[in-house]
Coordinates of C-alpha atoms and ligand atoms in Angstrom, one line a residue:
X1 CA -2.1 21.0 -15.8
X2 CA -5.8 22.6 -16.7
X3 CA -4.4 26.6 -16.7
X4 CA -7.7 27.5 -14.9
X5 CA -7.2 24.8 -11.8
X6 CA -7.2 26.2 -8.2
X7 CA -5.1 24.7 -5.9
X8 CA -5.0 25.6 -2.5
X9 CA -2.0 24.5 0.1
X10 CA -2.4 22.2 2.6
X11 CA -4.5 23.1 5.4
X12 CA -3.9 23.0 8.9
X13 CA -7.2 21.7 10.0
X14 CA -9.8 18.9 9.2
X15 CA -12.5 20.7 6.6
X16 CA -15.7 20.5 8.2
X17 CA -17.4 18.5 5.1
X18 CA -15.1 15.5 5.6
X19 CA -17.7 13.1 7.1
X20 CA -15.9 9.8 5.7
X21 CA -12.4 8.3 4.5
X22 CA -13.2 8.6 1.4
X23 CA -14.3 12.3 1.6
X24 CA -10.6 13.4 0.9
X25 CA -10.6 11.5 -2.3
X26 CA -13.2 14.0 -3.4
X27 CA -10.9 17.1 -1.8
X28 CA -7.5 15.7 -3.2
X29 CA -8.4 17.4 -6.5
X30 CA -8.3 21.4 -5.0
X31 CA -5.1 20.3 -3.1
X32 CA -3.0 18.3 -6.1
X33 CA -2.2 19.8 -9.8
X34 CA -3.8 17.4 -12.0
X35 CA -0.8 16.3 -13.5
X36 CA 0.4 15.0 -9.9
X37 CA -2.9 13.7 -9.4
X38 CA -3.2 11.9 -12.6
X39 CA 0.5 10.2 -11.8
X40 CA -1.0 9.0 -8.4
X41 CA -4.9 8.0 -9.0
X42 CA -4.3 6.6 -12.1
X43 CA -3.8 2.7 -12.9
X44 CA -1.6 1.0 -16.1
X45 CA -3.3 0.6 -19.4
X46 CA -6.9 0.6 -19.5
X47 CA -7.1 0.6 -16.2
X48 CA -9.4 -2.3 -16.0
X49 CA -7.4 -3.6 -12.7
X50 CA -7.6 -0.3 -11.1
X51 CA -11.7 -0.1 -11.5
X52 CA -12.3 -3.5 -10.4
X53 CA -10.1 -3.2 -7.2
X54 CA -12.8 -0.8 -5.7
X55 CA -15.8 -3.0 -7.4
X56 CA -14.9 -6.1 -6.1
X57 CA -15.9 -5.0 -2.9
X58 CA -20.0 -4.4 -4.0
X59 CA -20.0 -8.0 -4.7
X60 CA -20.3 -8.6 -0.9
X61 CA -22.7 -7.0 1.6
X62 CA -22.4 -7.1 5.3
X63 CA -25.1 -9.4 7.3
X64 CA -26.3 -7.7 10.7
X65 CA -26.4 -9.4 13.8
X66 CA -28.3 -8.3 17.3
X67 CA -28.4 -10.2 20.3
X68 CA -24.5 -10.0 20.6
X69 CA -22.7 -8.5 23.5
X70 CA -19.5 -6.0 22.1
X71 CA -19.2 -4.2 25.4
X72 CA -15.4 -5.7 25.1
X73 CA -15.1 -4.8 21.6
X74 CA -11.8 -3.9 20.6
X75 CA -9.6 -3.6 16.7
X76 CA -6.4 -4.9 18.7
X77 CA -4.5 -7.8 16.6
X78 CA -1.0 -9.7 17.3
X79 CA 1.2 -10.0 14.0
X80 CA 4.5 -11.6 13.6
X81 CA 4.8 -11.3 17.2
X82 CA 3.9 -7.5 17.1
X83 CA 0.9 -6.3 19.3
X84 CA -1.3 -3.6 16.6
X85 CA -4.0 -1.5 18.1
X86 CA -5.5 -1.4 14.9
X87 CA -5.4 -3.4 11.3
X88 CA -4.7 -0.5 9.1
X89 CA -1.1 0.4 8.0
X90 CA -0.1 3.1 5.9
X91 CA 1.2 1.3 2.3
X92 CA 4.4 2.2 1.1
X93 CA 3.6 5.3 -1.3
X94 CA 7.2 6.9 -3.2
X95 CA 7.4 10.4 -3.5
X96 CA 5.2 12.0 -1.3
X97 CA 6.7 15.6 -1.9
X98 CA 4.8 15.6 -4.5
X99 CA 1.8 16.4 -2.2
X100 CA 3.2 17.6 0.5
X101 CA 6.2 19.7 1.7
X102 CA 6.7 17.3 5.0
X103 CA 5.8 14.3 3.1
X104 CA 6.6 11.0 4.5
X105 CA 7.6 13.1 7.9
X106 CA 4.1 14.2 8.2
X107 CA 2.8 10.6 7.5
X108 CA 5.2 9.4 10.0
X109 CA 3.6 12.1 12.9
X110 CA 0.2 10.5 11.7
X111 CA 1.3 6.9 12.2
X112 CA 2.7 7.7 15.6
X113 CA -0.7 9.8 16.8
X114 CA -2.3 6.8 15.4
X115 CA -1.2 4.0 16.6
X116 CA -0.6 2.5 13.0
X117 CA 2.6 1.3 11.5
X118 CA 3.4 3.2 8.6
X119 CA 5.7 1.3 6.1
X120 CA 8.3 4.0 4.8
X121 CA 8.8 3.4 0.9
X122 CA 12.3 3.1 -1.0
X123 CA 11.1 5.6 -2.8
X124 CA 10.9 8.3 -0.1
X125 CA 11.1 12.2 -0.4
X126 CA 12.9 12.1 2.6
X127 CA 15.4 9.4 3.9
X128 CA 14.8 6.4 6.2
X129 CA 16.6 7.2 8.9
X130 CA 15.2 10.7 8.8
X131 CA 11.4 9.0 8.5
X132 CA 12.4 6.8 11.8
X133 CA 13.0 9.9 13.5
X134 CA 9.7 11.0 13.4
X135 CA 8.5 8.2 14.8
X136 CA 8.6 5.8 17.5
X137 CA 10.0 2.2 16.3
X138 CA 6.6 0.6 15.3
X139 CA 7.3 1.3 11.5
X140 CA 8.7 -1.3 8.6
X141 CA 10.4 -0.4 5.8
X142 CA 9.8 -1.6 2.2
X143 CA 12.4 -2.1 -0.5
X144 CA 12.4 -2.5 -4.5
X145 CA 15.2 -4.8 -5.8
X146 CA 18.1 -2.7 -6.9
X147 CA 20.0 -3.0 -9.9
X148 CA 23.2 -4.0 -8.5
X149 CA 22.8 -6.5 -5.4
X150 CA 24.5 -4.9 -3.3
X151 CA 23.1 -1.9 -3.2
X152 CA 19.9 -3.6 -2.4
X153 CA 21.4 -5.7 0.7
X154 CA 22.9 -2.0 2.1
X155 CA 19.2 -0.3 1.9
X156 CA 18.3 -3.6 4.2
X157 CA 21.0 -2.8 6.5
X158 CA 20.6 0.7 7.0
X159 CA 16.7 0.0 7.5
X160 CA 17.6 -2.5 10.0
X161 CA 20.0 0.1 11.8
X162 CA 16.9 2.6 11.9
X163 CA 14.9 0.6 14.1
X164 CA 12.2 -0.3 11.2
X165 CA 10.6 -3.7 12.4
X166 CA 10.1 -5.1 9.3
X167 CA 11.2 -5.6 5.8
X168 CA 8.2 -5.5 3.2
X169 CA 9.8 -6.7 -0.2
X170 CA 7.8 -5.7 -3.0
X171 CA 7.8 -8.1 -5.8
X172 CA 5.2 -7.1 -8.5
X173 CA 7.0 -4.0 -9.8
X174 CA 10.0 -4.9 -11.6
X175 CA 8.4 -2.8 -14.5
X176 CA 6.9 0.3 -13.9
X177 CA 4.2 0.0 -16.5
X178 CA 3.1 3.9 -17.3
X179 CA -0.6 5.2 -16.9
X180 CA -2.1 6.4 -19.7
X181 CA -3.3 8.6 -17.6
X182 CA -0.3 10.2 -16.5
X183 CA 0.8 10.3 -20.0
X184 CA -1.8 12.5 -21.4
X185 CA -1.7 14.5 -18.5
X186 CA 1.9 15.0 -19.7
X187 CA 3.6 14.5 -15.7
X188 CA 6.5 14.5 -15.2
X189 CA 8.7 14.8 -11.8
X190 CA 9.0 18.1 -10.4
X191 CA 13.1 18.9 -9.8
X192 CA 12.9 18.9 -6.3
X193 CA 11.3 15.8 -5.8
X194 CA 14.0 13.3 -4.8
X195 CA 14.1 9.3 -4.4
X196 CA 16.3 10.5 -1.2
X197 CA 17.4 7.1 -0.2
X198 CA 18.9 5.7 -3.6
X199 CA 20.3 9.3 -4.5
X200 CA 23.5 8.4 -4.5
X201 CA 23.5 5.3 -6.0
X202 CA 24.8 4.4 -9.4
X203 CA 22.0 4.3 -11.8
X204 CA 21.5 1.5 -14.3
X205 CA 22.8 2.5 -17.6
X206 CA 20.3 1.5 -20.2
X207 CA 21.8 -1.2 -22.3
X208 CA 22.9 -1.5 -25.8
X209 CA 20.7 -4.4 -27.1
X210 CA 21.8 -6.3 -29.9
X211 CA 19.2 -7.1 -32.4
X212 CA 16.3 -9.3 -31.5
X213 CA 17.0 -8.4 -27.9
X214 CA 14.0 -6.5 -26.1
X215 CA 14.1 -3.7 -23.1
X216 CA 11.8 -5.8 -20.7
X217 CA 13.1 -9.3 -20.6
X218 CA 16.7 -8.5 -21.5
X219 CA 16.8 -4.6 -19.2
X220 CA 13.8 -4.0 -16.8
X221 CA 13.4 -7.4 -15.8
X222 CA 17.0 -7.7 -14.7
X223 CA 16.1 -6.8 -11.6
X224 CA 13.1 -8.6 -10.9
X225 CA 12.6 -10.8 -7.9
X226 CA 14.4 -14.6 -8.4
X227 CA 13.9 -17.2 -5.5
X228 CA 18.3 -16.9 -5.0
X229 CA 17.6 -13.0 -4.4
X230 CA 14.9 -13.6 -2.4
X231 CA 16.4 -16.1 -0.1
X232 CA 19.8 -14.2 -0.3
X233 CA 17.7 -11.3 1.3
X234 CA 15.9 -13.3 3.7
X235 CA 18.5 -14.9 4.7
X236 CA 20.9 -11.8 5.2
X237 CA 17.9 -9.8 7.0
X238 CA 17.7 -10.0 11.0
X239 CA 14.0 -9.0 11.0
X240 CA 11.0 -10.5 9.4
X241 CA 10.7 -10.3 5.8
X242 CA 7.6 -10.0 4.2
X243 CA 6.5 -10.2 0.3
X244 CA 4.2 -7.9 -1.2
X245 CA 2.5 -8.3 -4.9
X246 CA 1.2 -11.7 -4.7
X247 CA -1.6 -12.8 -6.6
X248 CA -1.5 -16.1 -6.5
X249 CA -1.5 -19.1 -4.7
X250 CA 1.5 -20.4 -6.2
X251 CA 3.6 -18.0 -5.6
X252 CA 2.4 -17.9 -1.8
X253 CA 3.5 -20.7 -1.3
X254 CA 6.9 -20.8 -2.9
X255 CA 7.5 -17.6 -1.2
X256 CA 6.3 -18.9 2.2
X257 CA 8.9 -21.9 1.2
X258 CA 11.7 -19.4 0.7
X259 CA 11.5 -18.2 4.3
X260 CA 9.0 -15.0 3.6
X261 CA 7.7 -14.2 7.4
X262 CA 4.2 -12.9 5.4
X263 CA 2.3 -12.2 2.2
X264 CA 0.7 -9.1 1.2
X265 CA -1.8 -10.0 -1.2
X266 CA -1.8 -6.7 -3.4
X267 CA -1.6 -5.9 -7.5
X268 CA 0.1 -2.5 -6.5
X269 CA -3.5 -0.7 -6.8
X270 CA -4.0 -1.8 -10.1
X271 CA -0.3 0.3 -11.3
X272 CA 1.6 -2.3 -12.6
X273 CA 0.2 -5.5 -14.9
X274 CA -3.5 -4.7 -16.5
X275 CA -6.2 -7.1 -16.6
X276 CA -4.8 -8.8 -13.7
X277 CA -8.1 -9.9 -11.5
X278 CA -8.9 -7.7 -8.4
X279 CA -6.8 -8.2 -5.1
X280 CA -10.1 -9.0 -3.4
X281 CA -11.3 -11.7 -5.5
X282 CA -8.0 -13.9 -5.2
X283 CA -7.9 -13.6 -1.4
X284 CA -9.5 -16.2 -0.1
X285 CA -7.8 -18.4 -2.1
X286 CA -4.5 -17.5 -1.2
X287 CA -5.9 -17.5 2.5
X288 CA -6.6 -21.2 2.1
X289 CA -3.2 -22.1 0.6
X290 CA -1.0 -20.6 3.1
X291 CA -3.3 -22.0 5.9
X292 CA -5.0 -19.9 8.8
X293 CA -2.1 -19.1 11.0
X294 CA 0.7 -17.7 8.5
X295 CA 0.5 -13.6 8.4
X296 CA -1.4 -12.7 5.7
X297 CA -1.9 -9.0 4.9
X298 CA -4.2 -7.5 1.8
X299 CA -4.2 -4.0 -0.1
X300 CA -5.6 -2.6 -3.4
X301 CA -9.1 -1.0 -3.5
X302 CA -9.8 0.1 0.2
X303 CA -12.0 3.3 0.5
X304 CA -13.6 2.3 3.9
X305 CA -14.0 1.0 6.8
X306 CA -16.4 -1.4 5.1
X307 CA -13.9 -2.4 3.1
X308 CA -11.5 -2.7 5.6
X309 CA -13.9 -5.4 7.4
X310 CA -15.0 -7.1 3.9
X311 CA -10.9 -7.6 3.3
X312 CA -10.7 -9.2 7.2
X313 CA -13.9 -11.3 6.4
X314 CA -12.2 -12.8 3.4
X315 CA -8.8 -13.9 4.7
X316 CA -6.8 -10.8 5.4
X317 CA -5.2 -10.8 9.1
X318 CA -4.4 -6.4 8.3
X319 CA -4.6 -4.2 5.2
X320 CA -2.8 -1.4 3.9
X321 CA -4.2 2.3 2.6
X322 CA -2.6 3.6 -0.6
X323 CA -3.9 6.6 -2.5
X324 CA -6.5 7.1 0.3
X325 CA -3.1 8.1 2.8
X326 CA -2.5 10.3 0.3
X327 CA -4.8 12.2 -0.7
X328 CA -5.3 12.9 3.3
X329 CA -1.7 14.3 3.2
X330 CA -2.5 16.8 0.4
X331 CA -5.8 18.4 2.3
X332 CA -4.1 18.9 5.6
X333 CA -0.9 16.8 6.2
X334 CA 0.1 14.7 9.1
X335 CA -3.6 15.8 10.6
X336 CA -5.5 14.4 7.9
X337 CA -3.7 11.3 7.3
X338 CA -4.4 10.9 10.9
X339 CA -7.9 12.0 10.6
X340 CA -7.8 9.6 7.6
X341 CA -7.3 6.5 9.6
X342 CA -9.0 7.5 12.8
X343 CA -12.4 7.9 10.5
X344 CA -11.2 4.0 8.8
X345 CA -11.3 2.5 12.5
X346 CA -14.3 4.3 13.4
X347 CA -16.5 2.4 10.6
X348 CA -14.5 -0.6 11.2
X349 CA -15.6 -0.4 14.5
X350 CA -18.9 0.2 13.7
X351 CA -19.4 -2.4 10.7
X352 CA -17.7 -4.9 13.8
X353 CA -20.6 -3.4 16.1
X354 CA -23.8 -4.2 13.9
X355 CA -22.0 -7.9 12.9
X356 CA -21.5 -8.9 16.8
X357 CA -17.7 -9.3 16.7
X358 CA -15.8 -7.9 19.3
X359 CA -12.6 -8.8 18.3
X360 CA -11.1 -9.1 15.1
X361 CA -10.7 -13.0 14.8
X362 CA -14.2 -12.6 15.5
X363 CA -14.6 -11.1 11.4
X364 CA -15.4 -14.4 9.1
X365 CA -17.0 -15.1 5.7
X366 CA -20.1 -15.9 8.0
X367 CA -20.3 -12.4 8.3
X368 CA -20.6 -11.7 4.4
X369 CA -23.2 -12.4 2.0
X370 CA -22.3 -13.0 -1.5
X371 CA -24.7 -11.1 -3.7
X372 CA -25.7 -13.1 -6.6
X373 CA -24.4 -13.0 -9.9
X374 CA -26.6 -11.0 -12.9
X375 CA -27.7 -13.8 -15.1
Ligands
LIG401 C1 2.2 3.1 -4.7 N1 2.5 1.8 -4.3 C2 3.8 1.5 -3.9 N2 4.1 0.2 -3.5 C3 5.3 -0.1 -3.1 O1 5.5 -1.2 -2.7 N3 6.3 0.9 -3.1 C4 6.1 2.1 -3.6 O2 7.0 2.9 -3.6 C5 4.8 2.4 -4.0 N4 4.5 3.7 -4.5 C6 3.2 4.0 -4.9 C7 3.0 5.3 -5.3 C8 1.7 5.7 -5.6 C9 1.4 7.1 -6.1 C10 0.6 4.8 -5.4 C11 -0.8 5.2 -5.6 C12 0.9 3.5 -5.0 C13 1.4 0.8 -4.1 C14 0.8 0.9 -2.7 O3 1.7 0.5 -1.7 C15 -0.4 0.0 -2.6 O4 -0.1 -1.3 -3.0 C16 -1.6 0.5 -3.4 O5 -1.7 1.9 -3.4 C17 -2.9 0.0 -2.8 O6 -4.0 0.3 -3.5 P1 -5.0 1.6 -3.1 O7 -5.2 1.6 -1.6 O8 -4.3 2.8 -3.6 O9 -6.2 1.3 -3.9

């Protein structure tokens, strides 16, 4: 951390000169050491992915229409069965101590003043039965394969037990690629934050290879996702579960195949595989693949409501805020992630206004114009 960096604690009201979402981006830096702030911001490697999440979304522009009545106009949406006043859920973000002394409690409070559904990471500062008592039932809870099998089935259970609606199984993280970022920043976890629901578990020795073996195909990626985990899962879990990290239209499909109630199209905010394309610029694909009516949700990129709208207009039923939540909680806790969202539906809302749609099934490509490519 830069010796000469002022950080100031959370505050306990909105500063006056946030007049956007993506105004507490700009404040997160007087409210998180820049180590901390280097671990969360940054992307893997060159951090290609991570720049060309955000860009993608300059490639389209929004096309005005007059002449429509939106009296009516509301953000309400059904998914998986589930009235939502609103298509923006708080992404599963681990470790949120690290900004925050209430962490995911405080982003719980802000879900429930919100109306969103906040899904709870595996990696919580706090654990998931504690998170779902902050909260009324609306949440989902996300969960990283475990080493041992077991292990992963009883997070499942206990998540079910909670009250969590929904099990968002994240598939694109099997290896935790470092950021350069974070490396030169020289981060490193502070003692007191705690992955509070895998605390107790056993933790995976690292291996002895034998020669010729290697630490990603024959240690890391022993617990990445296989279609018998996957279905084991599913087929174990009482509530819908639904796959996030898909890039593809491949693996849509196979995962829709395996039983998967939902995709979230999503490269993990450009923090795991490098040089993979932006989240944005495979959706529509993967919107045509799995067909109009399968629940299709989209993060990676999202700074505003614009976005939020642009994301909609290209597939995505609902998206999910990562580092944006985040950096929310560090200015002023559960009242700025709160704030956070509350300004994200306001320019939805607005961007929904100008286009004539008063619902949003009313959001299409029709509503986007391509801008042309620079020859
Ligand atoms: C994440 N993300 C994440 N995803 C997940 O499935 N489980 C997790 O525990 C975490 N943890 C996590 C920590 C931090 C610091 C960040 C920034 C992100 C990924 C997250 O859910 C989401 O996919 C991205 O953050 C979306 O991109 P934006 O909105 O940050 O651009």
């Amino acid at each position: 951390m830069q010796k000469n960096q002022k950080i100031y604690p959370p505050l306990n009201h909105i500063p006056a000169d946030i007049l956007c979402a993506q105004d507490y981006e700009r404040l997160a830096s007087s409210f998180i050491p820049l180590d901390r702030l280097a671990y969360i911001s940054g992307g893997s490697g060159d951090e290609t992915t991570l720049v060309e999440n955000c860009r993608s979304f300059s490639e389209f522009s929004i096309i005005p229409r007059s002449l429509k009545d939106v009296s009516k106009g509301h953000t309400g949406l059904n998914i998986m069965g589930k009235d939502f006043v609103h298509p923006v859920l708080l992404a599963p973000v681990a470790h949120q101590a690290l900004v925050h002394p209430e962490a995911e409690r405080a982003t719980a409070y802000a879900a429930e003043a919100t109306d969103s559904c906040m899904i709870a990471s595996t990696l919580s500062s706090f654990t998931l039965e504690d998170i779902a008592g902050n909260s009324s039932h609306r949440n989902w809870f996300q969960i990283y394969f475990q080493p041992n099998d077991e292990d992963t089935l009883s997070l499942m259970k206990r998540a079910i037990n909670a009250g969590y609606h929904c099990i968002v199984l994240t598939v694109d993280a099997s290896i935790q690629v470092p950021s350069v970022r974070a490396l030169q920043a020289k981060f490193s976890f502070p003692e007191h934050v705690k992955a509070a629901n895998i605390i107790h578990q056993t933790v995976q020795e690292k291996p002895n290879l034998q020669s010729g073996q290697s630490h990603i195909f024959q240690h890391y990626m022993q617990t990445a996702a296989t279609r018998e985990r996957v279905k084991k899962l599913i087929e174990a879990s009482d509530i819908p579960v639904v796959v996030k990290g898909v890039m593809s239209e491949d693996d849509a499909m196979e995962y829709c195949a395996l039983g998967a109630a939902g995709i979230i199209v999503s490269n993990h905010g450009g923090r795991t595989l490098d040089g993979v394309p932006s989240s944005l610029s495979v959706l529509s694909k993967i919107r045509r693949a799995v067909g109009t009516d399968y629940p299709l949700l989209f993060d990676s990129g999202i700074r505003s409501g614009r976005d939020v709208f642009k994301a909609i207009a290209l597939g995505a039923d609902a998206v999910l805020i990562g580092r944006l939540q985040i950096y929310a909680l560090s200015v002023a806790g559960a009242l700025g992630v709160a704030h956070m969202v509350k300004l994200l539906r306001e320019e939805l809302e607005l961007c929904m206004a100008m286009t004539g749609c008063s619902s949003i099934d009313e959001i299409k490509k029709t509503k986007l114009h391509k801008k042309m490519e620079k020859l």
